[in-house]
mmCIF file of C-alpha atoms in Angstrom:
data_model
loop_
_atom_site.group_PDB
_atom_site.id
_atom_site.type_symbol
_atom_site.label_atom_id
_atom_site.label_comp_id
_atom_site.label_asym_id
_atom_site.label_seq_id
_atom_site.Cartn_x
_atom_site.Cartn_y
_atom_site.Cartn_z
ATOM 1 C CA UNK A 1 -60.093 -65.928 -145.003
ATOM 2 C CA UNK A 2 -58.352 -69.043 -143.764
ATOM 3 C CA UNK A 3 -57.788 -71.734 -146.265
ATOM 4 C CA UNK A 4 -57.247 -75.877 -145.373
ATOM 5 C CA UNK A 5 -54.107 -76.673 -143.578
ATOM 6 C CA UNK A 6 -53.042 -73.029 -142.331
ATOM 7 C CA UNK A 7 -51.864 -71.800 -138.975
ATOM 8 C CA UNK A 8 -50.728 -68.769 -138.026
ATOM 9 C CA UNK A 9 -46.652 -68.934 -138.540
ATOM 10 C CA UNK A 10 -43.787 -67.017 -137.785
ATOM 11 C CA UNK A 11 -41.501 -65.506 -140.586
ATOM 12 C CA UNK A 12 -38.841 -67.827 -141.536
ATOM 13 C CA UNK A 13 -35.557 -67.667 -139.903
ATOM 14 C CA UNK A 14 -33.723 -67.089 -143.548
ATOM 15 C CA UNK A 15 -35.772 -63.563 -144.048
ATOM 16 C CA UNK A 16 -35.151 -60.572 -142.697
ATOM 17 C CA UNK A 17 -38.017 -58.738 -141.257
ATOM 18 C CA UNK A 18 -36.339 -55.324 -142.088
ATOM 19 C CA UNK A 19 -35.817 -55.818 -145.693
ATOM 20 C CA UNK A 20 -39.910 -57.197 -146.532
ATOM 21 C CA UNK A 21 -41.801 -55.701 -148.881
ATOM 22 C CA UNK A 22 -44.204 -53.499 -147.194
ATOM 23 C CA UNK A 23 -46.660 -53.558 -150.250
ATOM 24 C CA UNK A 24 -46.976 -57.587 -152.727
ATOM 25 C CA UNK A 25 -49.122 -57.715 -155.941
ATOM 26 C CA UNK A 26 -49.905 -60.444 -157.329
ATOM 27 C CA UNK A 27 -50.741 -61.865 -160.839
ATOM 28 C CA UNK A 28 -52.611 -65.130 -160.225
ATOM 29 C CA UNK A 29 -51.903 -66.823 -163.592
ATOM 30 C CA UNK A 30 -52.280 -70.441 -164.569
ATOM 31 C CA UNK A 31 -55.885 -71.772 -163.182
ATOM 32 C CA UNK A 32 -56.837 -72.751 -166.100
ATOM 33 C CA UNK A 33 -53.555 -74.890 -166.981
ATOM 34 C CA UNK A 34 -53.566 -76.164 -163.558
ATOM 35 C CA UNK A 35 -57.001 -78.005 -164.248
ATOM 36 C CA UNK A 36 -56.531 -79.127 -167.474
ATOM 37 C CA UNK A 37 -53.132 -80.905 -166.531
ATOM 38 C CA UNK A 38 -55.714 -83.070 -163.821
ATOM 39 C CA UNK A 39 -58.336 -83.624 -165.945
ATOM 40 C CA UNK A 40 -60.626 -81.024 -164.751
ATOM 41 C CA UNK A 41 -62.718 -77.848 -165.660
ATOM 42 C CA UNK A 42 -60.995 -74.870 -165.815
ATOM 43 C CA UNK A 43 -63.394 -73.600 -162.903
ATOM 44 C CA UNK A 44 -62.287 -75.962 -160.449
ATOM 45 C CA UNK A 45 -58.641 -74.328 -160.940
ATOM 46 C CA UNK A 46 -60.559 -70.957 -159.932
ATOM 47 C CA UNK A 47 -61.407 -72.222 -156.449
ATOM 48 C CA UNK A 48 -58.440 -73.571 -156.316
ATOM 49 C CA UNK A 49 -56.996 -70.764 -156.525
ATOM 50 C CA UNK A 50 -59.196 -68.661 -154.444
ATOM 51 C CA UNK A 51 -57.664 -71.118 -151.435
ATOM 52 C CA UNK A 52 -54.227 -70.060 -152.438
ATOM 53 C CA UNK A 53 -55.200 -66.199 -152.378
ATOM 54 C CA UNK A 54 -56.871 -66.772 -149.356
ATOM 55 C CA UNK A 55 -53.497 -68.468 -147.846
ATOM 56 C CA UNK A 56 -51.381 -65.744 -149.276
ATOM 57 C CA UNK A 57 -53.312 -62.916 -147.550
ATOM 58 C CA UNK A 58 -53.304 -64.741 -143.976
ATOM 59 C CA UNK A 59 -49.401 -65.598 -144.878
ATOM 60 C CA UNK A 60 -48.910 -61.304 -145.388
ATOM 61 C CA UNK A 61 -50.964 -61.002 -142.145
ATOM 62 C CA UNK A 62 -48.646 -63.398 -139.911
ATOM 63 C CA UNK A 63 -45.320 -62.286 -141.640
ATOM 64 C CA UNK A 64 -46.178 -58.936 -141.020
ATOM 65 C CA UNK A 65 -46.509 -57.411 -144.568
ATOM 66 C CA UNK A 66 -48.892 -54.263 -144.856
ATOM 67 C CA UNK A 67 -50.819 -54.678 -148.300
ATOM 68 C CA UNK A 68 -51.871 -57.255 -151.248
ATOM 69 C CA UNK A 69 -52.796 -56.155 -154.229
ATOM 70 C CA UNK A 70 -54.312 -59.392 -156.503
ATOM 71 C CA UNK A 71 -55.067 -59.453 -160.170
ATOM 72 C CA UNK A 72 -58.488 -60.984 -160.189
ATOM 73 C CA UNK A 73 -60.196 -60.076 -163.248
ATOM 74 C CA UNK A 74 -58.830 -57.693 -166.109
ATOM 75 C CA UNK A 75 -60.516 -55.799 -168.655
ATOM 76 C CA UNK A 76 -59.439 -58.291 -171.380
ATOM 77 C CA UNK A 77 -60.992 -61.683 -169.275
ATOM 78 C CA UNK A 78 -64.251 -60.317 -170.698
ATOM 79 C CA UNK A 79 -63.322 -62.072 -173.819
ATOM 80 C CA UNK A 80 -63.063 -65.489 -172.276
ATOM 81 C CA UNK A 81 -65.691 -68.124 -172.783
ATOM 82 C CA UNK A 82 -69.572 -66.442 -171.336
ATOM 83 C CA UNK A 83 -70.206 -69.770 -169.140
ATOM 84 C CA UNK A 84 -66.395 -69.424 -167.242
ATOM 85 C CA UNK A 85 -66.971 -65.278 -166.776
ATOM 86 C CA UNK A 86 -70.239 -65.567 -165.373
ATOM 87 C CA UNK A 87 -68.649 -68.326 -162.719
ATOM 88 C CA UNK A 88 -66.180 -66.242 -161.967
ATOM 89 C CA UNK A 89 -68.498 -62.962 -161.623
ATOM 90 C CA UNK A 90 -70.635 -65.404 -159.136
ATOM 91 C CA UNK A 91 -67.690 -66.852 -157.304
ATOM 92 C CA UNK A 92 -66.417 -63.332 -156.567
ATOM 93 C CA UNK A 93 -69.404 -62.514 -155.259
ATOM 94 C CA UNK A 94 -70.264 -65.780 -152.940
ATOM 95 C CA UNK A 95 -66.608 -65.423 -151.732
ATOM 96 C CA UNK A 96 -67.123 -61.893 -150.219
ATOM 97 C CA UNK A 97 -69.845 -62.828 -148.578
ATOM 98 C CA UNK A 98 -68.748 -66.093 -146.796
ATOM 99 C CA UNK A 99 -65.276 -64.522 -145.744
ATOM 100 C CA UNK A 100 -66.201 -60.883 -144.488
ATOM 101 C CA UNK A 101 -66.894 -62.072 -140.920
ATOM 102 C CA UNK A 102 -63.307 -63.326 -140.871
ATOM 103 C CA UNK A 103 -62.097 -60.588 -142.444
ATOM 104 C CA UNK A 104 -63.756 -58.115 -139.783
ATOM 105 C CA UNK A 105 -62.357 -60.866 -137.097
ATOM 106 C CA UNK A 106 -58.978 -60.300 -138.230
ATOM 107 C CA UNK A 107 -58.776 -56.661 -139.262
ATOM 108 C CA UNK A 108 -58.660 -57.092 -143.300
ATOM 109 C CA UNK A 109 -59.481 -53.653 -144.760
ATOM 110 C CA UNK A 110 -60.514 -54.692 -148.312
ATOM 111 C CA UNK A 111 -60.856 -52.539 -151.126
ATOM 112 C CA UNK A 112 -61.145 -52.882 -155.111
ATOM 113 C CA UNK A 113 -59.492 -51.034 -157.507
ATOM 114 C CA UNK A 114 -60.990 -51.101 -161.329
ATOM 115 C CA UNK A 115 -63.995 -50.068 -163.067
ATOM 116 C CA UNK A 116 -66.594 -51.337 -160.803
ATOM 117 C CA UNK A 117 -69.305 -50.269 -162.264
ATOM 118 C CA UNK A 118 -69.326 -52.407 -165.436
ATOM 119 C CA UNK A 119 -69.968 -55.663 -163.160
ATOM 120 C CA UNK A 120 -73.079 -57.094 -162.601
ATOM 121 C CA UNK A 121 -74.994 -54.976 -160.344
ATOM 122 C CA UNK A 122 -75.326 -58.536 -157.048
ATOM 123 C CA UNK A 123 -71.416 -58.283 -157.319
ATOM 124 C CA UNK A 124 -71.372 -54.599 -156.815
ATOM 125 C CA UNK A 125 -73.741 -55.213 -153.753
ATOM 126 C CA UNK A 126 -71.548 -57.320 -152.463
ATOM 127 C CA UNK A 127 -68.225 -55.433 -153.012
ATOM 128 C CA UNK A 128 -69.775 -52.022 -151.768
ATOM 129 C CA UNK A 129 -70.788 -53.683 -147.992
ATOM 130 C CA UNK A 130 -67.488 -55.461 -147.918
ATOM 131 C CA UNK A 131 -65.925 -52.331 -148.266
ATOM 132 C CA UNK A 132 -68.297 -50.524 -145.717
ATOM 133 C CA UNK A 133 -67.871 -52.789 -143.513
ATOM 134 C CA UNK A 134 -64.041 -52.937 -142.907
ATOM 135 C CA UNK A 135 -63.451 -49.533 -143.434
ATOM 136 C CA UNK A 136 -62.381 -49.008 -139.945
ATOM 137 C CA UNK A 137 -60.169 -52.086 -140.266
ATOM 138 C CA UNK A 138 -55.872 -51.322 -139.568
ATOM 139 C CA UNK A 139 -54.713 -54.499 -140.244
ATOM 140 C CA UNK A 140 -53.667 -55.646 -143.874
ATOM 141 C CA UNK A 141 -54.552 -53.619 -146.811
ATOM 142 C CA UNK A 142 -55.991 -56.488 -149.146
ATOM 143 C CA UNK A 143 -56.768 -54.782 -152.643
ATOM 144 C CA UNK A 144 -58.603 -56.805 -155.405
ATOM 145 C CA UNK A 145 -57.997 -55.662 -158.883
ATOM 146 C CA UNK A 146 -61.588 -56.354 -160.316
ATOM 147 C CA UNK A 147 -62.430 -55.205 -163.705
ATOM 148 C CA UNK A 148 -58.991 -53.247 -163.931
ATOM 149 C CA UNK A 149 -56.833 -52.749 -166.625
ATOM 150 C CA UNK A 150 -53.512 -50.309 -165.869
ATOM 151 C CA UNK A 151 -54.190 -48.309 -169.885
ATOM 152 C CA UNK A 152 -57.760 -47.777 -168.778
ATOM 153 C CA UNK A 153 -56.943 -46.951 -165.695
ATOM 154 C CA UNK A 154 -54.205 -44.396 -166.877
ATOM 155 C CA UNK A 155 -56.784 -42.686 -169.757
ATOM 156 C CA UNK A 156 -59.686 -41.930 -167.068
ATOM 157 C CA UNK A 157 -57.360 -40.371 -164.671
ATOM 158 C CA UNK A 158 -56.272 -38.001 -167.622
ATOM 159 C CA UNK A 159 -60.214 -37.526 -168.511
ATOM 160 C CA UNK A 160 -60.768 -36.653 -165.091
ATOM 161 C CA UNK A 161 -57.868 -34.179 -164.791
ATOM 162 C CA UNK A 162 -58.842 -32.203 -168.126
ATOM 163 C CA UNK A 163 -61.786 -32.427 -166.757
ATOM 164 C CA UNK A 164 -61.086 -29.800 -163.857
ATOM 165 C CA UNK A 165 -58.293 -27.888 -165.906
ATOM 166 C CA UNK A 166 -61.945 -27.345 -168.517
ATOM 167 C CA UNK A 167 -63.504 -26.307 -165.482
ATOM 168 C CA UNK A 168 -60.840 -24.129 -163.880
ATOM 169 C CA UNK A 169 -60.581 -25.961 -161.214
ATOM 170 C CA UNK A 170 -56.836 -26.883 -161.948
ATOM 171 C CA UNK A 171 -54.203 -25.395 -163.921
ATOM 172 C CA UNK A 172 -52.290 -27.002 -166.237
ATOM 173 C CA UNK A 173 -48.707 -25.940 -164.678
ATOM 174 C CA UNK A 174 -49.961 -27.604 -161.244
ATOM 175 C CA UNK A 175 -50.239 -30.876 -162.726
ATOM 176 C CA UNK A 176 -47.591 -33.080 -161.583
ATOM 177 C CA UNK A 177 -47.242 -36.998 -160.442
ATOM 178 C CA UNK A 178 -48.651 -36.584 -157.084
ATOM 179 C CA UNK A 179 -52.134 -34.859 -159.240
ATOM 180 C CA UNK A 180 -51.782 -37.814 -161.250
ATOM 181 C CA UNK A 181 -51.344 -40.138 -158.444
ATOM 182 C CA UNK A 182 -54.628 -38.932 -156.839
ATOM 183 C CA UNK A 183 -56.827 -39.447 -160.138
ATOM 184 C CA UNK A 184 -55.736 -43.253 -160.274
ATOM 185 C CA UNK A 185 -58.225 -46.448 -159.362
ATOM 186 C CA UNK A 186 -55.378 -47.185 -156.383
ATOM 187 C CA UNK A 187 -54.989 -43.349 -154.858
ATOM 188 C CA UNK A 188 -54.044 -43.317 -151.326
ATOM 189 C CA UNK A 189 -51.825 -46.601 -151.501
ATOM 190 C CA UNK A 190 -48.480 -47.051 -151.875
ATOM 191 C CA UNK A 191 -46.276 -48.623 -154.631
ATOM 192 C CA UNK A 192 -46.305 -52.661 -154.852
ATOM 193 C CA UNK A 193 -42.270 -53.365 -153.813
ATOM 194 C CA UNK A 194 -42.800 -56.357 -155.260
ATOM 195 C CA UNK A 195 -44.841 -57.964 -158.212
ATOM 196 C CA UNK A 196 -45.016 -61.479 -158.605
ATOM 197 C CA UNK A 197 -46.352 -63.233 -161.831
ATOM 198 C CA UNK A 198 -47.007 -67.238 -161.734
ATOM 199 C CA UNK A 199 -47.054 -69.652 -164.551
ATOM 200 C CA UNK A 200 -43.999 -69.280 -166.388
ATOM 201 C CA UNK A 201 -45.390 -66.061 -168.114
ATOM 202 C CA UNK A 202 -42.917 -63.107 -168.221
ATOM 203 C CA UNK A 203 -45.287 -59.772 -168.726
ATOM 204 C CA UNK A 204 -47.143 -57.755 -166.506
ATOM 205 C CA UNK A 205 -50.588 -57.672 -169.238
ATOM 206 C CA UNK A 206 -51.758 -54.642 -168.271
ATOM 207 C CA UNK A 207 -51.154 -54.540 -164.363
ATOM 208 C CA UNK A 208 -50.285 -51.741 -162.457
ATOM 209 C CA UNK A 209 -48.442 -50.155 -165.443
ATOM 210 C CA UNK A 210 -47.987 -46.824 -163.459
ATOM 211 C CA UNK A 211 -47.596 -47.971 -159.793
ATOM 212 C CA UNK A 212 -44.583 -50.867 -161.484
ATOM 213 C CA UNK A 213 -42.161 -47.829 -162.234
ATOM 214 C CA UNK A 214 -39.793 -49.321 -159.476
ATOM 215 C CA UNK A 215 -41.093 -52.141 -158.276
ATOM 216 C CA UNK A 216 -39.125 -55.534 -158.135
ATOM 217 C CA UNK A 217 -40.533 -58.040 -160.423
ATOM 218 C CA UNK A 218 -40.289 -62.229 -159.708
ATOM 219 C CA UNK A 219 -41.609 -64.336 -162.322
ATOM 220 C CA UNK A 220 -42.244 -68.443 -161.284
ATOM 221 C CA UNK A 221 -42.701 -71.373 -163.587
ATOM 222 C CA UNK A 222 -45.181 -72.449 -160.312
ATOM 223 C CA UNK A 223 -48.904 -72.364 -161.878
ATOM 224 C CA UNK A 224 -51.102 -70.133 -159.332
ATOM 225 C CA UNK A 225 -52.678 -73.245 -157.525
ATOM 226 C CA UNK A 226 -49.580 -74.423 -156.378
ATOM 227 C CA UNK A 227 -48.279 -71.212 -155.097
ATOM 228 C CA UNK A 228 -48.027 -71.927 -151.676
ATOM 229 C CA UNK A 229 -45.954 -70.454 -148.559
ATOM 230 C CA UNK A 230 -43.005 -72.579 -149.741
ATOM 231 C CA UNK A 231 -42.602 -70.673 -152.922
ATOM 232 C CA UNK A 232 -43.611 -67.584 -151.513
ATOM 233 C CA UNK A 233 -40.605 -67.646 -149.237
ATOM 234 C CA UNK A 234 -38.677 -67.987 -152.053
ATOM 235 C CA UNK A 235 -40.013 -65.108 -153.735
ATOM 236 C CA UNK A 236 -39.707 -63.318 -150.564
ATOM 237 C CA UNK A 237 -36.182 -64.147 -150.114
ATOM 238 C CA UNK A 238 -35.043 -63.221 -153.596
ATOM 239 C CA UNK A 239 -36.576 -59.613 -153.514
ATOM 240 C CA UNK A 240 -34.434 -59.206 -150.229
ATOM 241 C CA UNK A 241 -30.921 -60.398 -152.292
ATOM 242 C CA UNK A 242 -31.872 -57.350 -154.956
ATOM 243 C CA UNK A 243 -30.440 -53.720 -154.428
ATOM 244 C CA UNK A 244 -32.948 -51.041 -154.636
ATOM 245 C CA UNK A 245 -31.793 -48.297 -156.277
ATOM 246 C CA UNK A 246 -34.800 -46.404 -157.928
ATOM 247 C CA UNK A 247 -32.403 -44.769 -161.410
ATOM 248 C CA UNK A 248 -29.777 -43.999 -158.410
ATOM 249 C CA UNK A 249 -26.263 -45.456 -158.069
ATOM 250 C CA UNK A 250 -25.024 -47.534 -154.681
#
């Protein structure tokens, strides 16, 4: 899980521990454009940016924030080019292995939220002993959006609930948002507080359209490979200047 040039850290004097997010998504955008600008294949801004996730989730872990949700693949990617999908389905897949020792070191409890079963069947391997394996974990939640798109995500929860009202297992009148809740890829965790987008891009494309009802949203010019501690301070710090107030008044 560690990256190059990390160390565990205290959280900066300028935030205030009581008013962090308890639950940060993340929408890893501008790889690609990060590459191109040095002259480089888009795949090298990939592992680039794998470095910076990897940073970002040690960086929740010391500042004491209890889940991250990341955007790693959507439905829609499967329309980029076949040669940069199938990297990306193989880099997923050779990153899980080399970092669940650390993650089991350090208490990571990973899970994946998305339509897992349309990936190749190595990278479901791989994602099914991950998961296993730090099941029992109570540190950081660290949930990978693989596969995931929030519309898909939204019709097979309503599938599966007229699915048991067809059955009689459920009666219309006794569906509600908690029933919905439970029929979604991410049931059992909270809300993201916070959703951050990179790249200068100023849409959420399909992420978490449900679980965003309330959540603060920070958008940065900063392309995903750069998104370092520095600028996620400053994320951090403008969520704690905003006022909460879910439809309610002061």
């Amino acid at each position: 899980m560690t990256a190059q040039s990390t160390k565990l850290e205290d959280l900066p004097s300028d935030l205030k521990k009581e008013l962090l997010p308890k639950h940060v998504a993340v929408i890893m955008d501008g790889n690609g454009r990060w590459a191109k600008r040095r002259g480089l294949p888009r795949i090298m801004g990939h592992k680039r940016g794998v470095d910076i996730l990897k940073d970002l989730l040690r960086c929740c872990q010391d500042w004491g924030i209890k889940a991250l949700t990341a955007y790693a693949f959507s439905t829609e990617n499967w329309g980029r080019p076949q040669e940069e999908v199938e990297f990306l389905m193989t880099l997923f897949q050779r990153v899980l292995r080399q970092e669940l020792r650390e993650m089991l070191e350090e208490n990571v409890k990973i899970s994946f939220v998305g339509n897992l079963l349309a990936l190749p069947n190595a990278l479901q391997a791989e994602i099914n002993t991950s998961i296993e394996e730090t099941k029992n974990n109570h540190g950081i939640k660290f949930n990978v959006a693989t596969n995931y798109g929030g519309r898909e995500e939204i019709i097979q929860a309503c599938r599966a609930i007229a699915e048991k009202v067809d059955k009689g297992l459920l009666q219309p009148n006794e569906i509600n948002e908690t029933t919905f809740e439970h029929h979604l890829y991410t049931a059992g965790n909270c809300d993201p507080d916070l959703i951050i987008r990179t790249s200068g891009e100023m849409r959420l494309s399909n992420f978490l359209l449900w679980q965003s009802a309330y959540s603060e949203i920070y958008f940065t010019d900063t392309l995903w490979p750069d998104f370092d501690r520095s600028e996620f301070k400053k994320a951090l710090f403008a969520y704690q200047q905003r006022e909460r107030r879910f439809g309610k008044v002061s």
